[in-house]
């Protein structure tokens, strides 16, 4: 069954890029979000600003590239997302 968004034609997409430096340059002063996920012993980071997104898995939490991305997110005051819910499920 299609979701309500499908019926309204309001599907929002994020364009994934593979090069972190491109997102960092594109970001400028835009608002951004990031999420850290644990997946079978690896750490995945997802970062989004505007319609551009970046995601990558790392084997350890002390990987220099991961630490650099987290530092960028904190310096730019990106908001950390813990999980997501549908609007109608937020308040019960």
Short mmCIF file of C-alpha atoms in Angstrom, two decimals:
data_model
loop_
_atom_site.label_atom_id
_atom_site.label_comp_id
_atom_site.label_asym_id
_atom_site.label_seq_id
_atom_site.Cartn_x
_atom_site.Cartn_y
_atom_site.Cartn_z
CA UNK A 1 0.00 0.00 0.00
CA UNK A 2 1.46 3.40 -0.91
CA UNK A 3 2.30 5.78 1.90
CA UNK A 4 0.40 9.08 2.24
CA UNK A 5 3.44 10.80 0.76
CA UNK A 6 3.16 8.66 -2.39
CA UNK A 7 -0.46 9.71 -2.87
CA UNK A 8 0.42 13.38 -2.62
CA UNK A 9 3.52 13.06 -4.80
CA UNK A 10 5.60 14.60 -2.01
CA UNK A 11 8.49 12.14 -1.93
CA UNK A 12 11.69 13.79 -0.74
CA UNK A 13 15.04 12.44 -1.85
CA UNK A 14 18.59 12.95 -0.67
CA UNK A 15 21.31 12.89 -3.31
CA UNK A 16 24.19 10.77 -2.01
CA UNK A 17 27.74 11.71 -2.86
CA UNK A 18 30.89 9.64 -2.35
CA UNK A 19 33.42 12.41 -1.68
CA UNK A 20 33.28 13.93 1.82
CA UNK A 21 35.26 17.00 0.70
CA UNK A 22 32.50 17.89 -1.77
CA UNK A 23 29.88 17.92 0.99
CA UNK A 24 32.14 19.88 3.32
CA UNK A 25 32.69 22.52 0.63
CA UNK A 26 29.01 22.60 -0.37
CA UNK A 27 27.82 22.97 3.22
CA UNK A 28 28.89 26.56 3.75
CA UNK A 29 26.64 27.88 6.54
CA UNK A 30 23.72 25.57 5.75
CA UNK A 31 21.96 23.72 8.54
CA UNK A 32 22.97 20.08 8.71
CA UNK A 33 22.19 16.82 10.46
CA UNK A 34 24.21 13.72 11.23
CA UNK A 35 23.58 10.25 12.59
CA UNK A 36 25.88 7.55 13.92
CA UNK A 37 24.76 3.94 13.54
CA UNK A 38 26.32 0.68 14.70
CA UNK A 39 26.11 -2.09 12.10
CA UNK A 40 27.56 -5.55 12.78
CA UNK A 41 30.73 -4.27 14.45
CA UNK A 42 31.18 -1.28 12.15
CA UNK A 43 30.25 2.36 12.64
CA UNK A 44 28.29 4.15 9.95
CA UNK A 45 28.02 7.92 9.79
CA UNK A 46 25.38 9.73 7.76
CA UNK A 47 25.53 13.47 7.16
CA UNK A 48 22.99 15.61 5.34
CA UNK A 49 22.85 19.26 4.43
CA UNK A 50 20.21 20.51 2.06
CA UNK A 51 19.49 17.76 -0.46
CA UNK A 52 23.06 16.40 -0.34
CA UNK A 53 23.96 13.41 1.81
CA UNK A 54 27.07 11.41 2.64
CA UNK A 55 27.38 8.07 4.35
CA UNK A 56 30.29 5.78 5.06
CA UNK A 57 31.12 2.81 7.28
CA UNK A 58 34.24 2.62 9.41
CA UNK A 59 35.77 -0.39 11.16
CA UNK A 60 36.68 1.51 14.33
CA UNK A 61 35.47 4.57 16.19
CA UNK A 62 38.96 6.07 16.23
CA UNK A 63 39.38 6.20 12.44
CA UNK A 64 40.95 9.59 11.60
CA UNK A 65 38.49 10.27 8.76
CA UNK A 66 35.49 9.50 11.01
CA UNK A 67 36.88 11.77 13.75
CA UNK A 68 37.43 14.53 11.19
CA UNK A 69 33.82 14.26 9.95
CA UNK A 70 32.48 14.33 13.52
CA UNK A 71 34.67 17.36 14.29
CA UNK A 72 33.27 19.12 11.20
CA UNK A 73 29.69 18.35 12.27
CA UNK A 74 30.27 19.68 15.78
CA UNK A 75 32.08 22.83 14.61
CA UNK A 76 29.23 23.60 12.18
CA UNK A 77 26.63 22.94 14.89
CA UNK A 78 25.00 20.11 12.97
CA UNK A 79 22.20 18.42 14.85
CA UNK A 80 22.69 14.78 15.81
CA UNK A 81 19.70 12.59 14.96
CA UNK A 82 19.10 9.60 17.23
CA UNK A 83 16.19 8.02 15.32
CA UNK A 84 13.15 8.94 13.24
CA UNK A 85 9.40 8.54 13.58
CA UNK A 86 6.39 9.40 11.48
CA UNK A 87 4.78 12.70 12.53
CA UNK A 88 1.57 11.02 13.61
CA UNK A 89 3.49 8.62 15.88
CA UNK A 90 5.53 11.26 17.73
CA UNK A 91 2.91 12.27 20.30
CA UNK A 92 0.67 9.55 21.66
#
